[in-house]
Each structure stands twice: as structure tokens, then as C-alpha cells.
């Protein structure tokens, strides 16, 4: 019976995920993919491709808002996109390959690895809590100047202009590559890692880091998504509700975010992610015949 | 309008066209062949279908190519911002390498 209402239910679920994700300050993909792989019988490749498409849609919608508000600069977005593109390509090739070469064992490996990854994401998100008004001290580097990773933006909360200049560009590139790899391999976004990378490692202000992170994924995840498309493991029927959801959910979420207590939503989201990660590991172990 | 504004608008518009194309074709298929569509959805839900051959794929291509149009626009518009051009070229070259390596050019064009 559920099958008949599957697509409308999926649409409502993605609207809900996008709404909650915006309020909790996480990407939709990091909730969607674990939930789908933990609690449904959908094909692993279909879910990962849909998760990647969801992260890209979030990026298209959210990135536009940040780019127009001047909260990020195209150079920073493109710098991140280069490393993300390389990482997502490698990750997608490996991700599709594991399932193709090892069959059910490959699917089990993906589920267990994703479960462990989500546990790590929860740890990072718990450890790194955003503080409004916090500005990173940045001395800037030569490569930051050469690539144009500097600028000024007007922070409405502080009511003044904030200057920034990126440092540790090489380390930042490596971190972006790693996040791209994870995105391509598992079909999850990587805002949970990109924001700390830009803010702590590269010394950019928090709001610029959030804006750059959101706007980077649409370009950075594109090569990885194309690999799923070329392998024929993208289900457009599944993508229709999954991609329409964020268009509505992100708008509702950004309006509700001002009225609700963010830490309550965030705790609820982390709890759901924890349940999903445990279930992913259990299902993976069941597929391997261990339990 | 800044370069960022124009880039964001182009990517958003083309991606939106892709998303609505997928949705429109999916709805059209569901209305035209309800039994076949229900069977397909059941297969996807149960994990028995591993490939989805539908005309809505054209929407996926449009959506996935949207950022490339944004990047090409940046190149054509901003001659003075050298470092931007360098980064855009790097991204485009990467994407072309990926598409070539994965056989897109051979299979689809």
C-alpha cells in the first residue's frame, strides 16, 4: 500500500528534511541519504545519486541567496569547487565501483561506512557549534592573494564592514578534496566539514564560510553526479519529488528559523541522525551475515 | 548587478528548468500510463529496479549542466578578473576530463 503513495510521501519528506535542515544549519543530503538507506529498501545507487542531487539543489537555492547578499565571493566558491570536483569524481567512481564489483557485500560496506561517517559528522557538529558575531583572525597568505581569496563584506548583525583574507590555502584545498570524495562516494553534502575548514583552517569569517560552503556544492558535486548519470544509476522518477522538496522546504525553513529555538531542532536532528547511523551499521552487518 | 548576481541567476534558472522538466515529464508519464508507472514505482520502492529508463532523463541532463553555463558566462563577462578566469578554466577542464573519462562524449553525443 505504501508503494502507491511513495512519491507524494517522498516529496513531503524532502520538504520536511529541507525545512528542518535549514533551521538546524545542516545540508539536506546528510539527513536524506542515511534515512533512506537505513529505513527503506531503495537501491543504494539510486539513493546516493538522489542525495547528491538534493545537495546540489540545496546549493542552487541557498547559494543564490548568499551570493546575492554578498556573503561570499565567486573566487572562494570556485576555489572550493575545483577541489570538490576532483574529490567527488574519485569518490563517485569508487562508490559506484564498490557496488558493481562486490554486489551485496559492496552495498553492506557502503552502509557500514556511511553509518560510521554519520557518527563522525554528529561528533563534528556537536563539537563545532556556530557562534554569531564571531570573526576569525586572519593574516592572509600569498596564495590567498594570488587566487583572489580576500574581500570585504557588510555584516548586518555587526553593522560594519568585515575584511577577510584566506590563509592555509593548501590545507584548505586538501580538506575540500576529502569532503568532495565523501560527497561523491556516499551522496551526502559536506557543509558540516566545509564550514569549519573555511572558518578555522582558512581563517574566513563565519558568515562568508557558510555562504561559500553552500554555494560551492552545485559546481563541486557536478562531476560526481555525472558519473552516476553515465553509469545509468540515476532514477529521474525518484529525483522529481526529491528535488522539488528543497525548493519549498528551504523557504519555509528560513522563515521558521527566526521563530523557533535552533538548539532544540539541532538536537532533534542529531538524534535522528544517530538512530539512522546505528540502523545503517546494523543493516550492513545483516547484509554481511555477521548478525 | 555584480558578477556573483549574474552567475547565481543563470545557474538557478537553468537548474530550475531542469527540475521542472523532470517533474513535468514524470507527471505526464504517470497520467499517460498509470499501470506501468505504478509498477515502476513499486519496483523502485522494493529495490528490484536498478535502471530507470524514462524521458525525464533530459531534465537530469539540463540540471547537471546548469553550473557549466554559469561558468561559461563568467568567462565571457569577466575578462578583467584574471584569477577568477583561471579558477573557472580549472573547473571546466576538470569537468570535461571527467565527462570524457566516464564515456559521456562517446555514448551520448
Coordinates of C-alpha atoms in Angstrom, one line a residue:
Chain A
X1 CA 0.0 0.0 0.0
X2 CA 2.9 2.4 0.8
X3 CA 4.1 1.9 -2.7
X4 CA 1.1 3.8 -4.1
X5 CA 1.8 6.9 -2.1
X6 CA 5.6 6.5 -2.2
X7 CA 6.3 9.5 -4.4
X8 CA 4.0 12.0 -2.7
X9 CA 5.3 10.8 0.7
X10 CA 8.9 11.2 -0.5
X11 CA 8.0 14.8 -1.6
X12 CA 6.6 15.6 1.8
X13 CA 9.6 14.0 3.5
X14 CA 12.1 16.1 1.5
X15 CA 10.1 19.3 2.2
X16 CA 10.3 18.3 5.9
X17 CA 14.0 17.5 5.6
X18 CA 14.8 20.8 3.8
X19 CA 12.8 22.8 6.4
X20 CA 14.4 21.2 9.4
X21 CA 17.9 21.2 7.8
X22 CA 17.8 24.9 7.2
X23 CA 16.7 25.5 10.8
X24 CA 19.4 23.1 12.2
X25 CA 22.1 24.5 9.9
X26 CA 22.8 21.3 8.1
X27 CA 22.6 20.2 4.5
X28 CA 19.6 18.1 3.3
X29 CA 21.8 15.3 1.9
X30 CA 23.4 14.5 5.2
X31 CA 19.8 13.6 6.5
X32 CA 18.2 12.2 3.4
X33 CA 20.8 9.6 2.3
X34 CA 21.2 7.9 5.8
X35 CA 17.5 7.9 6.4
X36 CA 16.7 6.3 3.0
X37 CA 19.5 3.7 3.2
X38 CA 18.7 2.9 6.8
X39 CA 14.9 2.6 6.7
X40 CA 13.9 1.8 3.0
X41 CA 14.6 -0.9 0.5
X42 CA 15.6 1.5 -2.2
X43 CA 18.6 0.7 -4.4
X44 CA 21.9 2.1 -2.9
X45 CA 23.0 3.8 -6.1
X46 CA 19.6 5.5 -6.6
X47 CA 19.7 6.9 -3.1
X48 CA 23.2 8.2 -3.4
X49 CA 22.6 9.8 -6.7
X50 CA 19.4 11.4 -5.3
X51 CA 21.3 12.5 -2.2
X52 CA 23.9 14.2 -4.4
X53 CA 21.1 15.9 -6.5
X54 CA 19.4 17.1 -3.2
X55 CA 22.7 18.6 -2.0
X56 CA 23.1 20.3 -5.4
X57 CA 19.6 21.7 -5.3
X58 CA 20.2 23.0 -1.8
X59 CA 23.3 24.6 -3.1
X60 CA 21.5 26.2 -6.1
X61 CA 18.7 27.7 -3.9
X62 CA 20.8 28.6 -0.8
X63 CA 23.9 29.6 -2.8
X64 CA 22.0 32.2 -4.9
X65 CA 20.8 33.8 -1.7
X66 CA 24.3 34.1 -0.2
X67 CA 25.9 35.2 -3.5
X68 CA 23.3 37.9 -3.9
X69 CA 23.7 39.1 -0.3
X70 CA 27.4 39.5 -0.9
X71 CA 28.2 37.0 1.8
X72 CA 30.7 35.2 -0.4
X73 CA 32.9 35.8 -3.4
X74 CA 32.9 33.8 -6.6
X75 CA 36.7 33.2 -6.3
X76 CA 36.2 31.4 -3.0
X77 CA 33.3 29.3 -4.4
X78 CA 35.4 28.4 -7.5
X79 CA 38.5 27.6 -5.4
X80 CA 36.4 25.2 -3.3
X81 CA 34.7 23.8 -6.4
X82 CA 38.0 22.7 -8.0
X83 CA 39.0 20.6 -5.1
X84 CA 35.4 19.3 -4.5
X85 CA 35.1 18.4 -8.2
X86 CA 38.3 16.3 -8.1
X87 CA 37.2 14.6 -4.9
X88 CA 33.6 14.0 -5.9
X89 CA 34.8 12.4 -9.2
X90 CA 37.1 10.0 -7.4
X91 CA 34.5 9.3 -4.7
X92 CA 31.7 8.6 -7.2
X93 CA 33.9 6.3 -9.3
X94 CA 34.8 4.3 -6.2
X95 CA 31.3 4.4 -4.8
X96 CA 29.7 3.1 -7.9
X97 CA 32.6 0.6 -8.4
X98 CA 32.3 -0.9 -4.9
X99 CA 28.6 -1.9 -5.6
X100 CA 29.3 -3.0 -9.1
X101 CA 32.3 -5.2 -8.2
X102 CA 31.2 -6.6 -4.9
X103 CA 27.4 -6.7 -5.2
X104 CA 25.6 -7.2 -1.9
X105 CA 28.9 -7.1 0.0
X106 CA 29.7 -3.7 -1.6
X107 CA 26.3 -2.4 -0.5
X108 CA 26.9 -3.6 3.0
X109 CA 30.3 -1.8 3.0
X110 CA 28.7 1.4 1.8
X111 CA 26.0 1.2 4.6
X112 CA 28.5 0.5 7.4
X113 CA 31.0 3.1 6.2
X114 CA 28.1 5.7 5.9
X115 CA 26.9 4.8 9.4
X116 CA 30.4 5.4 10.9
X117 CA 30.7 8.6 8.9
X118 CA 27.4 9.9 10.2
X119 CA 28.6 9.2 13.7
X120 CA 31.7 11.3 13.0
X121 CA 29.5 14.1 11.5
X122 CA 27.5 14.2 14.7
X123 CA 30.7 14.5 16.7
X124 CA 32.0 17.3 14.5
X125 CA 28.6 19.1 14.6
X126 CA 28.4 18.8 18.4
X127 CA 32.0 20.0 18.8
X128 CA 31.8 22.9 16.4
X129 CA 28.8 25.0 17.3
X130 CA 28.3 28.2 15.4
X131 CA 28.6 31.5 17.4
X132 CA 27.0 34.6 15.8
X133 CA 29.3 37.6 15.6
X134 CA 32.5 35.6 15.9
X135 CA 35.1 36.7 13.4
X136 CA 38.2 34.7 12.6
X137 CA 41.6 36.4 13.0
X138 CA 43.3 36.2 9.6
X139 CA 46.7 37.3 8.5
X140 CA 46.2 36.0 4.9
X141 CA 48.7 34.2 2.7
X142 CA 50.4 34.8 -0.7
X143 CA 48.3 32.1 -2.4
X144 CA 45.2 33.7 -0.9
X145 CA 46.2 36.9 -2.6
X146 CA 47.1 35.3 -5.9
X147 CA 43.8 33.4 -6.2
X148 CA 41.8 36.5 -5.1
X149 CA 40.5 34.8 -1.9
X150 CA 40.1 38.0 0.0
X151 CA 37.5 40.8 0.2
X152 CA 35.1 42.8 2.3
X153 CA 31.6 42.1 3.2
X154 CA 29.0 44.1 5.2
X155 CA 27.8 42.1 8.2
X156 CA 24.3 43.4 9.1
X157 CA 24.4 41.8 12.6
X158 CA 27.6 43.7 13.5
X159 CA 26.6 46.7 11.4
X160 CA 30.1 47.1 9.9
X161 CA 32.4 46.1 7.1
X162 CA 34.4 42.9 7.7
X163 CA 37.7 42.4 5.9
X164 CA 39.0 38.9 5.2
X165 CA 42.0 37.2 3.5
X166 CA 42.4 33.4 3.3
X167 CA 45.4 31.6 4.8
X168 CA 46.5 27.9 4.7
X169 CA 45.2 27.6 1.1
X170 CA 46.9 24.2 0.5
X171 CA 45.4 22.6 3.6
X172 CA 42.0 24.1 2.7
X173 CA 42.3 22.5 -0.8
X174 CA 43.1 19.1 0.7
X175 CA 40.1 19.4 3.1
X176 CA 37.8 20.3 0.2
X177 CA 39.1 17.3 -1.7
X178 CA 38.3 15.0 1.2
X179 CA 34.8 16.4 1.5
X180 CA 34.2 16.0 -2.2
X181 CA 35.3 12.4 -2.0
X182 CA 32.8 11.7 0.8
X183 CA 30.0 13.5 -1.2
X184 CA 30.7 11.5 -4.3
X185 CA 31.1 8.2 -2.5
X186 CA 28.0 8.5 -0.2
X187 CA 25.8 11.1 -1.8
X188 CA 25.8 13.4 1.2
X189 CA 26.6 17.1 1.3
X190 CA 29.6 18.4 3.3
X191 CA 28.7 21.7 4.9
X192 CA 29.4 20.1 8.3
X193 CA 33.1 19.9 7.2
X194 CA 33.5 22.8 4.8
X195 CA 32.3 25.5 7.2
X196 CA 34.9 24.6 9.8
X197 CA 37.6 24.2 7.1
X198 CA 36.9 27.7 5.7
X199 CA 36.5 29.3 9.1
X200 CA 39.2 27.6 11.2
X201 CA 41.7 26.4 8.7
X202 CA 41.5 29.2 6.1
X203 CA 40.6 32.0 8.6
X204 CA 37.5 33.3 6.8
X205 CA 34.6 35.0 8.7
X206 CA 31.8 32.6 9.7
X207 CA 29.1 34.1 7.5
X208 CA 31.5 34.1 4.5
X209 CA 32.4 30.4 5.3
X210 CA 28.7 29.4 5.4
X211 CA 27.8 31.2 2.2
X212 CA 30.9 29.8 0.3
X213 CA 30.2 26.3 1.6
X214 CA 26.6 26.4 0.4
X215 CA 27.4 27.9 -3.0
X216 CA 30.3 25.5 -3.7
X217 CA 28.4 22.3 -3.9
X218 CA 26.5 22.8 -7.1
X219 CA 29.7 23.1 -9.1
X220 CA 31.8 20.8 -7.0
X221 CA 29.3 17.9 -6.9
X222 CA 28.5 18.1 -10.6
X223 CA 31.3 15.8 -11.9
X224 CA 30.4 13.2 -9.3
X225 CA 26.7 13.4 -10.2
X226 CA 27.6 13.0 -13.9
X227 CA 29.4 9.8 -13.1
X228 CA 26.2 8.4 -11.5
X229 CA 24.3 9.6 -14.6
X230 CA 26.7 8.0 -17.0
X231 CA 26.6 4.7 -15.1
X232 CA 22.8 4.8 -15.6
X233 CA 22.1 4.6 -11.8
X234 CA 20.1 7.8 -11.6
X235 CA 16.3 7.4 -11.2
X236 CA 14.6 10.6 -12.6
X237 CA 11.3 9.2 -11.2
X238 CA 12.9 9.4 -7.7
X239 CA 14.5 12.8 -8.4
X240 CA 11.2 14.6 -9.2
X241 CA 9.9 14.7 -5.6
X242 CA 13.4 14.8 -4.1
X243 CA 14.5 17.9 -6.0
X244 CA 11.1 19.8 -5.7
X245 CA 11.1 19.4 -1.9
X246 CA 14.1 21.7 -1.1
X247 CA 12.6 24.5 -3.3
X248 CA 9.7 24.7 -0.9
X249 CA 11.3 23.4 2.3
X250 CA 14.2 25.9 2.3
X251 CA 11.9 28.8 2.0
X252 CA 9.7 27.6 4.9
X253 CA 12.7 26.7 7.0
X254 CA 14.4 30.1 6.6
X255 CA 11.1 31.8 7.7
X256 CA 10.6 29.5 10.7
X257 CA 14.2 29.6 11.7
X258 CA 13.7 33.1 13.2
X259 CA 10.8 31.9 15.4
X260 CA 12.0 28.5 16.8
X261 CA 14.8 27.6 19.2
X262 CA 17.6 26.4 16.9
X263 CA 19.3 24.3 19.5
X264 CA 16.1 22.2 20.1
X265 CA 15.8 21.5 16.3
X266 CA 19.5 20.8 16.1
X267 CA 19.4 18.3 19.0
X268 CA 16.4 16.6 17.4
X269 CA 18.2 16.3 14.0
X270 CA 21.4 14.9 15.6
X271 CA 19.2 12.3 17.4
X272 CA 17.6 11.2 14.2
X273 CA 21.0 11.1 12.5
X274 CA 22.3 8.9 15.4
X275 CA 19.4 6.5 15.1
X276 CA 19.9 6.3 11.3
X277 CA 23.6 5.7 11.7
X278 CA 23.1 2.8 14.2
X279 CA 20.5 1.3 11.9
X280 CA 22.8 1.6 8.9
X281 CA 25.5 -0.3 10.7
X282 CA 23.0 -3.0 11.8
X283 CA 21.7 -3.4 8.2
X284 CA 25.2 -3.5 6.8
X285 CA 26.2 -6.2 9.3
X286 CA 23.0 -8.2 8.5
X287 CA 23.8 -8.0 4.7
X288 CA 27.3 -9.4 5.5
X289 CA 25.7 -12.2 7.6
X290 CA 27.5 -11.2 10.7
X291 CA 24.3 -10.7 12.8
Chain B
X1 CA 24.5 43.7 -10.9
X2 CA 27.7 42.0 -9.9
X3 CA 29.3 39.0 -11.5
X4 CA 28.1 36.9 -8.5
X5 CA 24.5 38.0 -9.1
X6 CA 24.5 37.1 -12.7
X7 CA 26.3 33.8 -12.2
X8 CA 23.8 32.8 -9.4
X9 CA 20.8 33.8 -11.6
X10 CA 22.0 31.8 -14.6
X11 CA 22.7 28.6 -12.6
X12 CA 19.4 29.0 -10.6
X13 CA 17.3 29.5 -13.8
X14 CA 18.8 26.6 -15.8
X15 CA 18.7 24.2 -12.8
X16 CA 15.1 25.2 -12.2
X17 CA 14.3 24.4 -15.8
X18 CA 15.9 21.0 -15.3
X19 CA 14.0 20.3 -12.1
X20 CA 10.6 21.3 -13.6
X21 CA 11.3 19.3 -16.7
X22 CA 11.9 16.2 -14.6
X23 CA 8.7 16.8 -12.6
X24 CA 6.6 17.6 -15.7
X25 CA 7.7 14.5 -17.7
X26 CA 7.3 12.3 -14.6
X27 CA 3.7 13.5 -14.0
X28 CA 2.9 13.2 -17.8
X29 CA 4.2 9.6 -17.8
X30 CA 2.2 8.8 -14.7
X31 CA -1.0 10.2 -16.3
X32 CA -0.4 8.6 -19.7
X33 CA 0.4 5.0 -18.4
X34 CA -0.8 4.7 -14.8
X35 CA -0.3 0.9 -14.6
X36 CA 3.2 0.9 -16.0
X37 CA 4.1 3.9 -13.8
X38 CA 2.7 2.2 -10.6
X39 CA 4.7 -0.9 -11.5
X40 CA 7.9 1.1 -11.9
X41 CA 7.4 3.0 -8.6
X42 CA 6.7 -0.4 -6.9
X43 CA 10.0 -1.7 -8.3
X44 CA 12.0 1.4 -7.2
X45 CA 10.4 1.2 -3.8
X46 CA 11.3 -2.5 -3.4
X47 CA 14.7 -2.1 -4.8
X48 CA 14.1 -4.6 -7.7
X49 CA 14.5 -1.9 -10.5
X50 CA 18.2 -1.0 -10.9
X51 CA 17.8 1.3 -14.0
X52 CA 15.1 3.9 -14.7
X53 CA 14.6 4.4 -18.5
X54 CA 12.4 7.5 -18.7
X55 CA 12.3 10.6 -20.9
X56 CA 12.7 12.7 -17.7
X57 CA 16.4 12.0 -18.1
X58 CA 16.6 15.1 -20.3
X59 CA 15.7 17.1 -17.2
X60 CA 18.6 15.5 -15.3
X61 CA 21.0 16.5 -18.1
X62 CA 19.7 20.1 -18.1
X63 CA 20.0 20.3 -14.3
X64 CA 23.5 18.7 -14.2
X65 CA 24.8 21.0 -16.9
X66 CA 23.5 24.2 -15.3
X67 CA 26.7 25.1 -13.4
X68 CA 28.7 24.8 -16.6
X69 CA 26.5 27.5 -18.3
X70 CA 27.2 29.7 -15.2
X71 CA 30.9 29.2 -15.5
X72 CA 30.9 29.9 -19.3
X73 CA 29.1 33.1 -18.6
X74 CA 31.7 34.1 -16.0
X75 CA 34.4 33.6 -18.6
X76 CA 32.6 35.7 -21.3
X77 CA 31.7 38.5 -18.9
X78 CA 34.8 39.0 -16.7
X79 CA 37.9 39.5 -18.7
X80 CA 39.5 41.7 -16.1
X81 CA 39.3 39.3 -13.1
X82 CA 42.2 37.2 -14.1
X83 CA 42.3 34.9 -11.1
X84 CA 38.5 34.2 -11.5
X85 CA 39.1 33.2 -15.1
X86 CA 42.0 30.9 -14.0
X87 CA 39.7 29.1 -11.5
X88 CA 36.8 28.8 -13.9
X89 CA 39.1 27.3 -16.6
X90 CA 40.4 24.8 -14.0
X91 CA 36.8 23.7 -13.1
X92 CA 35.7 23.5 -16.8
X93 CA 38.8 21.5 -17.7
X94 CA 38.2 19.1 -14.8
X95 CA 34.5 18.6 -15.8
X96 CA 35.5 17.9 -19.4
X97 CA 38.1 15.4 -18.2
X98 CA 35.5 13.6 -16.0
X99 CA 32.9 13.5 -18.8
X100 CA 35.5 12.2 -21.3
X101 CA 36.8 9.6 -18.9
X102 CA 33.4 8.3 -18.0
X103 CA 32.4 7.9 -21.6
X104 CA 29.8 10.6 -21.8
X105 CA 31.1 12.0 -25.0
X106 CA 31.2 8.6 -26.7
X107 CA 27.8 7.4 -25.5
X108 CA 25.6 10.5 -25.6
X109 CA 26.9 12.8 -28.3

